[in-house]
Coordinates of C-alpha atoms and ligand atoms in Angstrom, one line a residue:
M1 CA 14.8 9.1 -15.9
R2 CA 11.6 11.0 -16.7
A3 CA 8.7 10.6 -14.7
M4 CA 5.4 11.5 -13.7
Y5 CA 5.8 13.1 -10.1
Y6 CA 3.4 14.7 -7.6
E7 CA 4.2 16.4 -4.1
A8 CA 0.6 16.6 -2.7
F9 CA -2.5 14.9 -3.3
G10 CA -5.0 16.5 -6.0
A11 CA -2.4 19.2 -7.4
A12 CA -1.4 18.7 -11.0
P13 CA 1.3 16.1 -11.5
E14 CA 4.7 17.0 -13.2
I15 CA 7.2 15.4 -15.3
R16 CA 10.5 15.5 -13.7
T17 CA 14.0 14.0 -14.2
L18 CA 14.7 11.7 -11.2
P19 CA 17.6 9.4 -10.2
E20 CA 17.3 5.9 -11.9
P21 CA 16.4 3.2 -9.4
T22 CA 18.8 0.3 -8.7
P23 CA 17.4 -3.4 -7.9
T24 CA 17.3 -4.7 -4.2
A25 CA 19.0 -8.5 -3.8
N26 CA 15.7 -10.3 -5.0
G27 CA 14.3 -7.3 -7.2
V28 CA 14.9 -6.1 -10.5
V29 CA 14.8 -2.8 -12.4
V30 CA 12.6 -2.7 -15.6
K31 CA 12.7 -0.5 -18.5
V32 CA 9.0 0.6 -19.1
E33 CA 7.8 0.1 -22.6
A34 CA 4.0 0.4 -22.0
T35 CA 2.1 1.1 -18.7
G36 CA -1.7 1.8 -18.7
L37 CA -3.7 4.5 -17.1
C38 CA -6.2 3.3 -14.4
R39 CA -8.8 4.8 -12.3
S40 CA -6.8 3.2 -9.4
D41 CA -4.0 5.8 -10.2
W42 CA -7.0 8.7 -10.0
H43 CA -7.6 7.4 -6.7
G44 CA -4.2 7.3 -5.5
W45 CA -3.6 10.9 -6.8
M46 CA -6.7 11.8 -5.0
G47 CA -5.4 10.6 -1.5
H48 CA -7.8 7.7 -1.4
D49 CA -5.1 5.0 -1.1
P50 CA -3.4 5.0 2.5
D51 CA -0.9 3.3 1.2
I52 CA 0.8 6.0 -0.7
R53 CA 3.4 8.0 0.8
L54 CA 4.6 11.5 -0.6
P55 CA 6.3 12.4 -3.1
H56 CA 5.0 9.9 -5.4
V57 CA 5.4 8.2 -8.9
P58 CA 2.0 6.4 -9.8
G59 CA 1.6 3.7 -12.5
H60 CA 0.9 -0.1 -11.9
E61 CA 0.0 -1.8 -15.0
L62 CA 3.3 -2.3 -16.9
A63 CA 5.4 -4.6 -19.3
G64 CA 8.9 -4.0 -20.0
T65 CA 12.5 -5.6 -20.5
V66 CA 14.7 -6.6 -17.4
L67 CA 17.4 -4.0 -17.3
A68 CA 19.2 -5.2 -14.2
A69 CA 18.6 -7.9 -11.9
G70 CA 19.6 -8.5 -8.0
K71 CA 22.1 -11.0 -7.2
A72 CA 19.4 -13.3 -5.7
V73 CA 17.3 -13.2 -8.6
T74 CA 17.6 -16.6 -10.7
R75 CA 14.5 -16.9 -13.0
F76 CA 15.2 -13.3 -14.8
K77 CA 17.9 -11.8 -16.3
A78 CA 18.8 -8.5 -18.3
G79 CA 16.9 -8.3 -21.6
D80 CA 13.8 -10.6 -20.7
R81 CA 10.6 -9.2 -21.7
V82 CA 8.5 -9.1 -18.6
T83 CA 5.1 -8.2 -17.2
V84 CA 4.0 -8.1 -13.1
P85 CA 0.5 -8.4 -11.6
F86 CA 0.1 -5.1 -9.5
V87 CA -0.3 -6.9 -6.4
S88 CA 2.7 -8.9 -5.9
G89 CA 3.7 -11.4 -3.0
C90 CA 6.3 -11.1 -0.5
G91 CA 6.7 -15.1 -1.3
H92 CA 6.8 -16.3 2.7
C93 CA 3.5 -15.3 4.3
H94 CA 0.6 -17.6 5.0
E95 CA -1.4 -16.5 1.9
C96 CA 1.6 -16.5 -0.6
R97 CA 2.4 -20.0 0.5
S98 CA -0.8 -21.3 -0.4
G99 CA -0.9 -19.8 -3.7
N100 CA -2.9 -16.5 -2.8
Q101 CA -0.4 -13.9 -3.6
Q102 CA -3.3 -11.6 -4.6
V103 CA -3.9 -11.1 -0.8
C104 CA -0.7 -11.3 0.5
E105 CA -0.1 -9.7 3.9
E106 CA 3.1 -7.7 2.9
Q107 CA 2.2 -6.8 -0.7
F108 CA 4.4 -5.1 -3.1
Q109 CA 2.4 -2.6 -5.4
P110 CA 4.2 -0.7 -7.7
G111 CA 2.6 2.5 -7.9
F112 CA 1.0 2.4 -4.6
T113 CA 3.5 0.9 -1.7
H114 CA 6.6 2.0 -4.2
W115 CA 7.3 4.2 -7.0
G116 CA 5.5 3.0 -9.9
S117 CA 5.8 2.7 -13.8
F118 CA 5.1 6.3 -15.1
A119 CA 8.8 6.5 -15.4
E120 CA 11.2 5.3 -17.9
Y121 CA 12.4 2.8 -15.2
V122 CA 10.8 0.9 -12.1
A123 CA 12.3 -1.2 -9.3
L124 CA 10.4 -4.4 -8.6
D125 CA 10.7 -6.5 -5.7
H126 CA 10.6 -10.0 -5.1
A127 CA 10.8 -10.6 -8.9
D128 CA 11.4 -14.4 -9.0
Q129 CA 7.7 -14.8 -6.9
N130 CA 6.4 -12.4 -9.2
L131 CA 7.7 -11.7 -12.7
V132 CA 6.0 -13.1 -15.7
H133 CA 7.8 -13.9 -18.9
L134 CA 5.9 -12.4 -21.8
P135 CA 5.9 -14.4 -25.2
E136 CA 7.1 -12.5 -28.3
S137 CA 3.9 -12.8 -29.5
V138 CA 2.3 -10.4 -27.0
S139 CA 3.3 -6.9 -27.4
F140 CA 4.3 -4.6 -24.5
A141 CA 1.0 -2.3 -24.9
T142 CA -1.3 -5.5 -24.6
A143 CA 0.9 -7.2 -21.8
A144 CA 0.4 -3.6 -20.1
S145 CA -3.2 -3.9 -20.1
L146 CA -3.0 -7.7 -18.5
G147 CA -1.1 -6.5 -15.1
C148 CA -4.5 -4.9 -13.5
R149 CA -7.7 -4.9 -15.5
F150 CA -7.4 -7.6 -17.7
A151 CA -5.9 -10.3 -15.2
T152 CA -8.5 -8.8 -12.4
S153 CA -11.5 -9.4 -14.9
F154 CA -9.8 -13.0 -15.5
R155 CA -9.8 -13.9 -11.7
A156 CA -13.5 -12.1 -11.2
V157 CA -15.1 -14.1 -13.9
C158 CA -13.0 -17.3 -13.9
D159 CA -12.0 -18.1 -10.1
Q160 CA -14.4 -16.0 -8.2
A161 CA -17.5 -15.7 -10.1
K162 CA -16.5 -19.6 -11.4
V163 CA -18.7 -18.5 -14.7
K164 CA -20.0 -21.6 -16.6
G165 CA -21.0 -21.7 -20.1
G166 CA -24.5 -20.9 -20.7
E167 CA -25.0 -18.8 -17.7
W168 CA -26.1 -15.4 -17.8
V169 CA -23.2 -12.7 -16.5
A170 CA -24.4 -8.8 -15.9
V171 CA -21.7 -6.7 -16.2
H172 CA -22.1 -3.0 -14.7
G173 CA -19.7 -0.7 -16.0
C174 CA -18.1 -0.9 -19.4
G175 CA -14.7 0.9 -19.1
G176 CA -11.5 -1.5 -19.1
V177 CA -12.4 -4.1 -16.4
G178 CA -16.1 -4.4 -18.0
L179 CA -15.0 -4.2 -21.5
S180 CA -12.3 -7.4 -20.2
A181 CA -15.0 -9.5 -18.3
I182 CA -17.3 -9.1 -21.2
M183 CA -14.8 -10.6 -23.7
I184 CA -13.5 -13.5 -21.1
A185 CA -17.4 -14.4 -20.0
A186 CA -18.1 -14.8 -23.6
A187 CA -14.7 -16.7 -24.1
L188 CA -16.2 -19.1 -21.6
G189 CA -19.3 -19.4 -23.8
A190 CA -21.4 -17.5 -21.0
N191 CA -23.8 -14.5 -22.0
P192 CA -22.7 -11.3 -21.0
I193 CA -25.0 -8.3 -20.4
A194 CA -23.6 -4.7 -21.0
I195 CA -24.8 -2.1 -18.9
D196 CA -23.2 1.5 -18.9
I197 CA -24.7 4.8 -19.4
S198 CA -22.7 5.5 -22.6
E199 CA -24.4 4.5 -25.9
E200 CA -20.9 4.3 -27.5
K201 CA -19.5 2.0 -24.6
L202 CA -22.4 -0.1 -25.1
A203 CA -21.8 -0.3 -28.9
F204 CA -18.2 -1.2 -28.1
A205 CA -19.0 -3.8 -25.4
R206 CA -21.4 -5.8 -27.9
K207 CA -18.4 -6.0 -30.1
M208 CA -16.4 -7.3 -27.3
G209 CA -18.9 -10.2 -26.8
A210 CA -22.3 -8.7 -25.0
V211 CA -25.3 -10.5 -26.0
A212 CA -27.8 -7.7 -24.5
A213 CA -26.9 -4.1 -23.8
I214 CA -28.8 -2.0 -21.2
N215 CA -28.6 2.0 -20.8
A216 CA -28.7 2.5 -17.2
R217 CA -30.2 6.1 -17.9
A218 CA -32.8 4.8 -20.5
V219 CA -34.5 2.4 -18.1
A220 CA -36.2 3.0 -14.9
D221 CA -35.1 -0.1 -13.0
V222 CA -31.6 -1.8 -13.9
A223 CA -32.1 -5.1 -11.8
E224 CA -35.2 -5.2 -13.2
A225 CA -34.2 -4.6 -16.7
V226 CA -31.6 -8.0 -16.0
R227 CA -34.3 -10.0 -14.7
E228 CA -36.7 -9.4 -18.0
I229 CA -33.7 -10.3 -20.4
T230 CA -32.5 -13.0 -18.0
G231 CA -35.8 -14.6 -17.0
G232 CA -35.4 -14.3 -13.5
G233 CA -31.8 -12.5 -13.1
A234 CA -28.2 -13.2 -13.7
H235 CA -26.1 -16.2 -12.6
A236 CA -23.4 -13.9 -11.7
S237 CA -23.0 -10.2 -11.7
I238 CA -19.8 -8.1 -11.7
D239 CA -19.4 -4.4 -10.2
A240 CA -16.7 -3.6 -12.8
L241 CA -17.2 0.3 -12.0
G242 CA -17.1 0.4 -8.2
S243 CA -20.0 3.2 -7.1
P244 CA -22.9 2.6 -4.5
A245 CA -25.5 2.4 -7.6
T246 CA -23.5 -0.2 -9.6
C247 CA -22.7 -2.5 -6.4
F248 CA -26.4 -2.6 -5.4
N249 CA -27.8 -3.2 -9.0
S250 CA -25.3 -5.7 -9.2
I251 CA -26.3 -7.7 -6.5
K252 CA -30.0 -6.7 -6.7
N253 CA -30.1 -8.0 -10.5
L254 CA -29.0 -11.7 -9.1
R255 CA -31.2 -14.9 -9.3
R256 CA -31.6 -16.8 -6.4
R257 CA -28.0 -18.3 -5.2
G258 CA -26.3 -15.6 -7.7
R259 CA -22.5 -14.7 -7.2
H260 CA -21.6 -10.9 -7.2
V261 CA -18.1 -10.0 -7.6
Q262 CA -17.0 -6.5 -6.4
V263 CA -14.0 -5.5 -8.8
G264 CA -14.6 -1.7 -9.2
L265 CA -12.9 0.3 -6.2
M266 CA -15.2 2.1 -3.8
L267 CA -12.9 4.5 -1.5
G268 CA -13.3 7.7 0.2
E269 CA -16.9 8.9 1.2
Q270 CA -18.3 5.5 -1.3
A271 CA -16.7 3.1 1.1
T272 CA -19.4 1.7 2.9
P273 CA -22.4 1.1 0.3
Q274 CA -25.8 0.1 0.9
I275 CA -26.3 -3.9 0.0
P276 CA -29.7 -5.5 -0.3
M277 CA -28.8 -8.1 2.7
A278 CA -32.4 -9.4 3.2
Q279 CA -32.1 -10.8 -0.6
V280 CA -28.6 -11.9 0.1
I281 CA -29.8 -13.9 2.7
G282 CA -33.3 -15.0 1.6
H283 CA -31.8 -16.1 -1.7
E284 CA -28.2 -17.4 -0.4
L285 CA -26.2 -14.7 -2.8
E286 CA -22.6 -15.0 -2.7
I287 CA -20.5 -11.8 -2.5
Y288 CA -16.8 -12.1 -3.6
G289 CA -14.3 -9.2 -3.9
S290 CA -11.6 -9.9 -6.6
H291 CA -8.0 -8.4 -6.0
G292 CA -5.7 -8.7 -9.3
M293 CA -4.5 -12.4 -9.8
Q294 CA -1.7 -14.5 -8.8
A295 CA 1.0 -14.4 -11.3
W296 CA 1.1 -18.6 -11.6
R297 CA -2.4 -17.8 -13.0
Y298 CA -1.3 -15.8 -16.1
D299 CA -0.4 -19.3 -17.6
A300 CA -4.1 -19.8 -18.2
M301 CA -4.9 -16.3 -19.7
L302 CA -1.7 -16.8 -21.9
S303 CA -2.9 -19.9 -23.3
M304 CA -6.2 -18.6 -24.1
M305 CA -4.4 -15.3 -25.6
A306 CA -2.2 -17.7 -27.9
A307 CA -5.3 -19.7 -28.8
G308 CA -7.0 -16.6 -30.1
R309 CA -9.8 -17.1 -27.5
L310 CA -8.8 -13.9 -25.7
Q311 CA -7.7 -10.7 -27.6
P312 CA -7.0 -8.0 -24.6
D313 CA -5.1 -6.0 -27.5
R314 CA -8.6 -5.2 -28.7
V315 CA -9.6 -3.4 -25.5
I316 CA -6.8 -0.9 -26.1
G317 CA -8.2 2.4 -26.5
R318 CA -5.2 4.9 -27.4
E319 CA -1.8 4.9 -26.9
I320 CA -0.3 8.5 -25.5
G321 CA 3.1 10.0 -24.2
L322 CA 4.0 10.5 -20.8
E323 CA 3.2 14.6 -20.8
E324 CA -0.4 13.5 -22.4
A325 CA -0.9 11.1 -19.4
V326 CA -1.2 14.2 -17.0
P327 CA -4.3 15.7 -17.8
A328 CA -5.6 12.5 -18.9
L329 CA -4.8 10.9 -15.2
M330 CA -6.4 14.1 -13.6
A331 CA -9.7 13.3 -15.7
M332 CA -9.8 9.7 -15.2
D333 CA -12.7 9.6 -12.9
T334 CA -15.0 11.5 -15.5
A335 CA -13.1 9.9 -18.9
T336 CA -15.2 9.1 -21.7
D337 CA -12.6 7.4 -23.6
L338 CA -13.3 4.0 -25.2
G339 CA -11.1 1.2 -23.9
I340 CA -7.6 1.2 -22.1
S341 CA -5.4 4.5 -22.8
V342 CA -1.5 3.1 -22.6
I343 CA 1.8 5.2 -22.1
T344 CA 4.0 4.2 -24.8
R345 CA 6.2 7.1 -25.0
F346 CA 8.6 8.3 -22.2
Ligands
LIG1 ZN1 3.0 -12.5 0.9
LIG2 ZN1 -5.3 -0.8 -12.8

């Protein structure tokens, strides 16, 4: 099979022909039809993720067709259209048994703990516990965007921040996660505020449902600008980028008893950011992480899509080929692309 492959962190990946995978007893092999390009792939390629063992094939936001299933798999068979959350649970640890597969103690992450989906085929373990049947109405490219950024944003907004209609929601960073969070918050009847340093991304965010936009380069104090628009601060705030500055502002711009959700990764030298802890205590702020979403929660997201209230296809930027994905991955940290890039040609 053709795949993107690297033997050293930070060195240019190459497109190689590799042996095709075979399914484990509890796993499947999926023919990849679409796979999204994400900043987490860039972090992995840079060597920031301790789960990755070299040599490696990246890619974790995927959708495709089951090619072969292991003999213990009962819910999926060859030909089924599927997607999978990027954090897959083992099915038997305490967290999995309590329905929190997104923080499984022995998680399976294609593209991190195992070879991923920047390839014609990918092997996925624990298929019955983690795969999601895709309705015909959802295209593979759209489904690929669900597995990481859209689903993660869905959990961050609905389950972690518990956003309600009428609340102000600040969203720091208008890449794939941020645009998704804005669309989801708007669908819940909340008032999302988009924050970014690119006017083009802010204009796109308004189309996704942002009721106000702040260019972080054009104001002296982002948190103050949010407080002015919201009359005292956001009820909920999401750091969708992952940087010390956006994390700090996202907590700082909250009103009393507000909720901050950290979605953007902070790894390497950014792993221990400054937090305005006096405000967290005095204002009883809540700080959450958000890490993927359980397969069983896809039902709620897919029904909002079927009803037309969520349109994740609108956050897809460009569809590219496997070769084009190499420079795109290497430039991911400084990407100026609007929306999510998805590999649809292998
Ligand atoms: Zn588990
Ligand atoms: Zn991702």
